[in-house]
mmCIF file of C-alpha atoms in Angstrom:
data_model
loop_
_atom_site.group_PDB
_atom_site.id
_atom_site.type_symbol
_atom_site.label_atom_id
_atom_site.label_comp_id
_atom_site.label_asym_id
_atom_site.label_seq_id
_atom_site.Cartn_x
_atom_site.Cartn_y
_atom_site.Cartn_z
ATOM 1 C CA MET A 957 -14.630 -3.424 10.662
ATOM 2 C CA GLY A 958 -12.721 -4.412 13.809
ATOM 3 C CA ALA A 959 -13.395 -8.081 13.117
ATOM 4 C CA LEU A 960 -12.005 -7.724 9.593
ATOM 5 C CA VAL A 961 -8.872 -6.022 10.909
ATOM 6 C CA ALA A 962 -8.401 -8.823 13.432
ATOM 7 C CA LEU A 963 -8.391 -11.431 10.651
ATOM 8 C CA PHE A 964 -5.178 -9.968 9.236
ATOM 9 C CA THR A 965 -3.363 -10.762 12.504
ATOM 10 C CA LEU A 966 -4.212 -14.469 12.603
ATOM 11 C CA PRO A 967 -1.317 -16.906 12.056
ATOM 12 C CA LEU A 968 -1.250 -18.323 8.500
ATOM 13 C CA VAL A 969 -4.824 -17.208 7.769
ATOM 14 C CA GLY A 970 -3.817 -13.558 8.076
ATOM 15 C CA GLY A 971 -1.221 -13.925 5.332
ATOM 16 C CA ILE A 972 -3.758 -15.529 3.008
ATOM 17 C CA ILE A 973 -6.321 -12.795 3.672
ATOM 18 C CA ASP A 974 -3.663 -10.158 3.125
ATOM 19 C CA PHE A 975 -2.804 -11.604 -0.291
ATOM 20 C CA LEU A 976 -6.448 -12.070 -1.284
ATOM 21 C CA THR A 977 -7.513 -8.535 -0.361
ATOM 22 C CA LEU A 978 -4.523 -7.042 -2.185
ATOM 23 C CA THR A 979 -5.539 -9.038 -5.260
ATOM 24 C CA TRP A 980 -9.234 -8.128 -4.949
ATOM 25 C CA ALA A 981 -8.351 -4.426 -4.698
ATOM 26 C CA TYR A 982 -6.267 -4.815 -7.866
ATOM 27 C CA LEU A 983 -9.138 -6.526 -9.686
ATOM 28 C CA LEU A 984 -11.728 -4.012 -8.472
ATOM 29 C CA ARG A 985 -9.694 -1.231 -10.085
ATOM 30 C CA LEU A 986 -9.215 -3.225 -13.306
ATOM 31 C CA ALA A 987 -5.434 -2.825 -12.990
ATOM 32 C CA ALA A 988 -5.790 0.906 -13.709
ATOM 33 C CA GLY A 989 -2.343 2.448 -13.825
ATOM 34 C CA ALA A 990 -0.600 -0.755 -14.873
ATOM 35 C CA TYR A 991 -0.405 0.143 -18.579
ATOM 36 C CA LEU A 992 1.172 3.101 -20.337
ATOM 37 C CA ALA A 993 -1.295 5.389 -22.094
ATOM 38 C CA GLU A 994 -0.873 5.477 -25.854
ATOM 39 C CA GLY A 995 0.992 8.639 -26.811
ATOM 40 C CA ALA A 996 2.207 9.388 -23.283
ATOM 41 C CA HIS A 997 5.858 9.682 -24.307
ATOM 42 C CA LYS A 998 4.902 12.062 -27.125
ATOM 43 C CA SER A 999 3.328 14.385 -24.610
ATOM 44 C CA ARG A 1000 4.990 17.172 -22.649
ATOM 45 C CA ARG A 1001 7.275 15.940 -19.862
ATOM 46 C CA PRO A 1002 7.952 17.862 -16.629
ATOM 47 C CA GLU A 1003 11.496 19.134 -16.115
ATOM 48 C CA GLN A 1004 11.163 19.177 -12.332
ATOM 49 C CA MET A 1005 9.567 16.326 -10.420
ATOM 50 C CA LEU A 1006 5.943 16.652 -9.382
ATOM 51 C CA GLU A 1007 5.054 16.412 -5.686
ATOM 52 C CA LEU A 1008 1.997 14.654 -4.287
ATOM 53 C CA TYR A 1009 0.681 14.818 -0.719
ATOM 54 C CA GLU A 1010 -1.620 11.855 -0.282
ATOM 55 C CA LEU A 1011 -3.123 9.061 1.790
ATOM 56 C CA GLU A 1012 -2.604 5.562 0.394
ATOM 57 C CA GLN A 1013 -6.121 4.185 0.894
ATOM 58 C CA ASP A 1014 -8.059 7.312 -0.043
ATOM 59 C CA GLU A 1015 -9.932 6.605 -3.290
ATOM 60 C CA ASP A 1016 -9.292 10.108 -4.658
ATOM 61 C CA CYS A 1017 -5.564 9.811 -3.984
ATOM 62 C CA ARG A 1018 -5.573 6.419 -5.696
ATOM 63 C CA SER A 1019 -7.202 7.952 -8.757
ATOM 64 C CA VAL A 1020 -4.427 10.555 -9.015
ATOM 65 C CA ARG A 1021 -1.717 7.902 -8.611
ATOM 66 C CA GLU A 1022 -3.351 5.877 -11.392
ATOM 67 C CA THR A 1023 -3.157 8.891 -13.702
ATOM 68 C CA LEU A 1024 0.489 9.532 -12.813
ATOM 69 C CA SER A 1025 1.354 5.881 -13.437
ATOM 70 C CA THR A 1026 -0.590 5.696 -16.713
ATOM 71 C CA LEU A 1027 1.226 8.786 -17.975
ATOM 72 C CA ASP A 1028 4.584 7.439 -16.743
ATOM 73 C CA LEU A 1029 5.197 10.509 -14.576
ATOM 74 C CA ASP A 1030 7.638 10.162 -11.712
ATOM 75 C CA VAL A 1031 6.469 11.890 -8.541
ATOM 76 C CA LEU A 1032 7.784 12.693 -5.089
ATOM 77 C CA ILE A 1033 5.244 11.184 -2.702
ATOM 78 C CA LYS A 1034 4.775 12.770 0.724
ATOM 79 C CA PRO A 1035 2.464 10.413 2.656
ATOM 80 C CA CYS A 1036 -0.040 12.017 5.017
ATOM 81 C CA PRO A 1037 -1.683 9.198 7.027
ATOM 82 C CA ARG A 1038 -4.254 9.973 9.700
ATOM 83 C CA GLY A 1039 -2.588 11.149 12.892
ATOM 84 C CA GLY A 1040 0.602 12.040 11.038
ATOM 85 C CA SER A 1041 2.148 15.518 11.085
ATOM 86 C CA ARG A 1042 5.457 15.169 9.229
ATOM 87 C CA PHE A 1043 4.310 17.081 6.135
ATOM 88 C CA MET A 1044 1.531 19.167 7.675
ATOM 89 C CA GLN A 1045 3.460 22.448 7.689
ATOM 90 C CA GLU A 1046 4.488 21.980 4.056
ATOM 91 C CA ARG A 1047 0.863 21.414 3.064
ATOM 92 C CA LYS A 1048 -0.299 24.510 4.909
ATOM 93 C CA ARG A 1049 2.463 26.600 3.339
ATOM 94 C CA LEU A 1050 1.697 25.435 -0.193
ATOM 95 C CA ALA A 1051 -2.093 25.434 0.029
ATOM 96 C CA GLN A 1052 -3.727 28.640 -1.147
ATOM 97 C CA LYS A 1053 -7.175 27.788 0.193
ATOM 98 C CA ASP A 1054 -7.605 24.032 0.428
ATOM 99 C CA ALA A 1055 -5.004 21.741 2.040
ATOM 100 C CA SER A 1056 -7.134 18.607 1.715
ATOM 101 C CA LEU A 1057 -5.829 15.400 0.135
ATOM 102 C CA PRO A 1058 -4.801 14.684 -2.511
ATOM 103 C CA MET A 1059 -2.718 17.810 -3.060
ATOM 104 C CA LEU A 1060 -0.457 18.160 -6.095
ATOM 105 C CA HIS A 1061 2.373 20.676 -6.356
ATOM 106 C CA ASP A 1062 3.883 21.221 -9.798
ATOM 107 C CA PRO A 1063 7.116 23.224 -9.404
ATOM 108 C CA ASN A 1064 7.269 23.617 -13.191
ATOM 109 C CA THR A 1065 4.187 25.839 -13.213
ATOM 110 C CA THR A 1066 3.865 26.651 -9.464
ATOM 111 C CA GLN A 1067 0.371 25.126 -9.607
ATOM 112 C CA VAL A 1068 -1.074 23.730 -6.373
ATOM 113 C CA LEU A 1069 -4.267 21.679 -6.726
ATOM 114 C CA SER A 1070 -6.287 19.917 -4.023
ATOM 115 C CA ASN A 1071 -9.126 18.151 -5.803
ATOM 116 C CA ALA A 1072 -8.730 14.785 -7.532
ATOM 117 C CA SER A 1073 -10.852 15.732 -10.536
ATOM 118 C CA ALA A 1074 -8.973 18.999 -10.982
ATOM 119 C CA ILE A 1075 -5.599 17.282 -10.544
ATOM 120 C CA ASN A 1076 -6.389 14.548 -13.063
ATOM 121 C CA GLU A 1077 -7.706 17.047 -15.592
ATOM 122 C CA TYR A 1078 -4.584 19.153 -15.141
ATOM 123 C CA LEU A 1079 -2.237 16.160 -15.554
ATOM 124 C CA TRP A 1080 -3.919 14.978 -18.746
ATOM 125 C CA LYS A 1081 -3.945 18.456 -20.270
ATOM 126 C CA ARG A 1082 -0.437 19.373 -19.190
ATOM 127 C CA TYR A 1083 1.486 16.081 -19.421
ATOM 128 C CA GLY A 1084 -0.863 13.853 -21.389
ATOM 129 C CA ASN A 1085 -1.772 16.284 -24.141
ATOM 130 C CA LYS A 1086 -1.074 13.667 -26.817
ATOM 131 C CA ALA A 1087 -2.000 10.609 -24.759
ATOM 132 C CA SER A 1088 -5.083 8.422 -24.677
ATOM 133 C CA PRO A 1089 -5.935 6.069 -21.789
ATOM 134 C CA GLY A 1090 -7.044 2.501 -22.374
ATOM 135 C CA TRP A 1091 -10.575 1.240 -21.791
ATOM 136 C CA ALA A 1092 -9.804 -0.248 -18.352
ATOM 137 C CA PHE A 1093 -8.473 3.062 -17.071
ATOM 138 C CA ARG A 1094 -11.511 4.895 -18.440
ATOM 139 C CA LEU A 1095 -13.926 2.451 -16.851
ATOM 140 C CA ALA A 1096 -12.139 2.565 -13.494
ATOM 141 C CA ASN A 1097 -11.998 6.362 -13.353
ATOM 142 C CA PHE A 1098 -14.833 7.861 -15.362
ATOM 143 C CA SER A 1099 -17.993 6.181 -14.137
ATOM 144 C CA ALA A 1100 -20.143 5.691 -11.053
ATOM 145 C CA LEU A 1101 -18.989 2.063 -11.045
ATOM 146 C CA GLY A 1102 -15.407 3.283 -10.896
ATOM 147 C CA SER A 1103 -16.154 5.451 -7.863
ATOM 148 C CA LEU A 1104 -17.748 2.489 -6.096
ATOM 149 C CA SER A 1105 -14.827 0.202 -6.920
ATOM 150 C CA GLY A 1106 -12.426 2.751 -5.430
ATOM 151 C CA ARG A 1107 -14.311 2.811 -2.142
ATOM 152 C CA LEU A 1108 -14.504 -0.989 -2.018
ATOM 153 C CA ALA A 1109 -10.787 -1.346 -2.778
ATOM 154 C CA SER A 1110 -10.061 0.829 0.256
ATOM 155 C CA ALA A 1111 -12.653 -0.831 2.509
ATOM 156 C CA ILE A 1112 -11.103 -4.299 2.187
ATOM 157 C CA ARG A 1113 -7.739 -2.957 3.411
ATOM 158 C CA PRO A 1114 -8.885 -1.458 6.741
ATOM 159 C CA ALA A 1115 -5.900 -1.923 9.082
ATOM 160 C CA ALA A 1116 -3.782 0.996 10.255
ATOM 161 C CA SER A 1117 -0.724 -0.684 8.711
ATOM 162 C CA HIS A 1118 -2.444 -0.622 5.315
ATOM 163 C CA GLY A 1119 -1.599 3.053 5.128
ATOM 164 C CA TRP A 1120 -4.537 4.553 7.008
ATOM 165 C CA THR A 1121 -2.831 5.687 10.219
ATOM 166 C CA ALA A 1122 0.637 6.972 11.080
ATOM 167 C CA THR A 1123 3.006 4.724 13.014
ATOM 168 C CA PRO A 1124 3.915 6.713 16.177
ATOM 169 C CA THR A 1125 7.466 5.354 16.431
ATOM 170 C CA SER A 1126 8.557 6.011 12.843
ATOM 171 C CA LYS A 1127 11.719 7.994 12.176
ATOM 172 C CA LYS A 1128 12.366 10.208 9.171
ATOM 173 C CA PRO A 1129 15.065 9.144 6.674
ATOM 174 C CA GLU A 1130 17.602 11.803 5.726
ATOM 175 C CA LYS A 1131 17.137 11.124 2.006
ATOM 176 C CA ALA A 1132 13.974 10.186 0.122
ATOM 177 C CA LEU A 1133 13.678 6.501 -0.756
ATOM 178 C CA VAL A 1134 12.984 5.344 -4.323
ATOM 179 C CA LEU A 1135 10.207 2.910 -5.250
ATOM 180 C CA TRP A 1136 9.983 1.402 -8.725
ATOM 181 C CA GLY A 1137 6.486 0.177 -9.512
ATOM 182 C CA SER A 1138 3.135 0.818 -11.108
ATOM 183 C CA GLU A 1139 -0.234 1.598 -9.579
ATOM 184 C CA GLY A 1140 -1.833 -1.542 -10.965
ATOM 185 C CA SER A 1141 0.266 -3.988 -8.936
ATOM 186 C CA PRO A 1142 -0.946 -5.547 -5.656
ATOM 187 C CA PHE A 1143 2.648 -6.171 -4.558
ATOM 188 C CA VAL A 1144 3.685 -2.562 -5.118
ATOM 189 C CA ALA A 1145 0.595 -1.570 -3.104
ATOM 190 C CA ARG A 1146 1.881 -3.553 -0.110
ATOM 191 C CA VAL A 1147 5.082 -1.491 -0.116
ATOM 192 C CA ARG A 1148 3.267 1.818 -0.583
ATOM 193 C CA GLU A 1149 1.068 0.972 2.415
ATOM 194 C CA ALA A 1150 4.139 0.552 4.626
ATOM 195 C CA LEU A 1151 5.713 3.759 3.323
ATOM 196 C CA CYS A 1152 2.493 5.656 4.023
ATOM 197 C CA ALA A 1153 2.013 4.278 7.539
ATOM 198 C CA LEU A 1154 5.630 5.202 8.327
ATOM 199 C CA GLU A 1155 5.295 8.671 6.715
ATOM 200 C CA ILE A 1156 8.361 8.020 4.567
ATOM 201 C CA GLU A 1157 8.931 10.388 1.660
ATOM 202 C CA TYR A 1158 9.801 8.552 -1.547
ATOM 203 C CA VAL A 1159 10.299 9.022 -5.266
ATOM 204 C CA TYR A 1160 7.727 6.905 -7.085
ATOM 205 C CA LYS A 1161 9.421 5.748 -10.304
ATOM 206 C CA THR A 1162 6.296 4.780 -12.197
ATOM 207 C CA THR A 1163 6.984 1.776 -14.379
ATOM 208 C CA PRO A 1164 3.820 0.843 -16.305
ATOM 209 C CA LYS A 1165 3.902 -1.881 -18.932
ATOM 210 C CA PHE A 1166 5.299 -0.744 -22.315
ATOM 211 C CA THR A 1167 7.383 2.100 -20.863
ATOM 212 C CA SER A 1168 10.482 1.015 -22.769
ATOM 213 C CA THR A 1169 12.883 3.757 -21.631
ATOM 214 C CA LYS A 1170 12.215 3.241 -17.925
ATOM 215 C CA ARG A 1171 12.417 -0.532 -18.249
ATOM 216 C CA LYS A 1172 15.748 -0.332 -20.082
ATOM 217 C CA GLU A 1173 17.084 1.757 -17.207
ATOM 218 C CA TRP A 1174 15.791 -0.846 -14.740
ATOM 219 C CA VAL A 1175 17.552 -3.690 -16.597
ATOM 220 C CA ARG A 1176 20.786 -1.701 -16.882
ATOM 221 C CA ARG A 1177 20.894 -0.951 -13.164
ATOM 222 C CA PHE A 1178 19.310 -4.014 -11.577
ATOM 223 C CA GLY A 1179 19.304 -6.715 -14.259
ATOM 224 C CA ASN A 1180 21.825 -8.829 -12.358
ATOM 225 C CA GLN A 1181 19.131 -9.465 -9.722
ATOM 226 C CA LEU A 1182 16.697 -11.042 -12.193
ATOM 227 C CA SER A 1183 16.065 -14.758 -12.443
ATOM 228 C CA LYS A 1184 17.095 -16.562 -15.635
ATOM 229 C CA GLY A 1185 13.436 -16.970 -16.562
ATOM 230 C CA ARG A 1186 12.698 -13.261 -16.320
ATOM 231 C CA LYS A 1187 15.831 -12.382 -18.268
ATOM 232 C CA ALA A 1188 14.899 -14.811 -21.034
ATOM 233 C CA ALA A 1189 11.371 -13.372 -21.228
ATOM 234 C CA GLY A 1190 12.604 -9.778 -21.197
ATOM 235 C CA LEU A 1191 10.761 -9.009 -17.958
ATOM 236 C CA ILE A 1192 11.635 -6.764 -15.038
ATOM 237 C CA GLN A 1193 10.462 -7.165 -11.448
ATOM 238 C CA ILE A 1194 8.505 -4.688 -9.354
ATOM 239 C CA PRO A 1195 8.371 -3.502 -6.670
ATOM 240 C CA LEU A 1196 11.994 -2.581 -6.250
ATOM 241 C CA LEU A 1197 13.047 -0.322 -3.381
ATOM 242 C CA GLU A 1198 16.237 1.726 -3.245
ATOM 243 C CA ASP A 1199 17.259 3.210 0.074
ATOM 244 C CA PRO A 1200 20.103 5.711 -0.428
ATOM 245 C CA ASN A 1201 20.414 6.033 3.350
ATOM 246 C CA THR A 1202 21.586 2.441 3.786
ATOM 247 C CA GLY A 1203 22.529 1.374 0.258
ATOM 248 C CA LYS A 1204 19.867 -1.368 0.291
ATOM 249 C CA GLU A 1205 18.180 -2.594 -2.906
ATOM 250 C CA LEU A 1206 15.260 -4.948 -2.258
ATOM 251 C CA LEU A 1207 12.840 -6.751 -4.584
ATOM 252 C CA GLU A 1208 10.231 -8.862 -2.760
ATOM 253 C CA SER A 1209 7.281 -6.890 -1.331
ATOM 254 C CA THR A 1210 7.158 -8.777 1.967
ATOM 255 C CA ASP A 1211 10.924 -8.334 2.426
ATOM 256 C CA ILE A 1212 10.656 -4.628 1.611
ATOM 257 C CA ALA A 1213 7.805 -4.026 4.076
ATOM 258 C CA ALA A 1214 9.649 -5.923 6.821
ATOM 259 C CA TYR A 1215 12.821 -3.935 6.130
ATOM 260 C CA LEU A 1216 10.972 -0.605 6.283
ATOM 261 C CA TYR A 1217 9.477 -1.341 9.682
ATOM 262 C CA GLU A 1218 12.752 -2.722 11.038
ATOM 263 C CA GLU A 1219 14.794 0.245 9.801
ATOM 264 C CA TYR A 1220 12.375 3.130 10.349
ATOM 265 C CA SER A 1221 10.197 1.993 13.243
ATOM 266 C CA PRO A 1222 12.705 0.420 15.621
#
């Protein structure tokens, strides 16, 4: 494992390996979370934002994020990397018995759940009651092959900076950041890894394909940043990061990750 981690630090080669492993992780999960579930917007919608305590590379946490993205549910993410303590007291206060990850808090019902299977079942029943996932999502989440692919997707991203371990020098922003993206994007994953390693709380504005309302909002607010080609094709661009603490709005994943480390791990 140490040898694999070392490869990511090599000049030029490290960047190629980084891109390849992000892409392989995306393919292993069959882009689960990238597409809106049919009937999702006809289902019940939460009035208050859900909260998720999670670890980026944990396969169970990934499964919950895929469900949230597929159902187009925005969520306040509170990253809990190994060695981190920023949200530990909150977890202990909320947890009735089990404070393990992932842990979902639904302020609409006061439910607190700490098991991926239980969380996913709850989300589909509560906020996907009229929704149906596509075949790729089903295959990635409801089979032994899906469980294996989740573990492999995590194993090929082994470095601490991939969201496994807390960065000791990170500082806490006053306001939560906002990340527009979907779970089935390797470039969004790169940003989430940095946010997790830095223990930065953020609103995850899930933006799966075919979520027309959310995409119209994106174009209205950020459309001036799109290239002519994307505008002509009616496309948006993710990830997009908003930082209300500095007023920054950034689009490219490598630029966003670099900004996060420069701003919050000086």
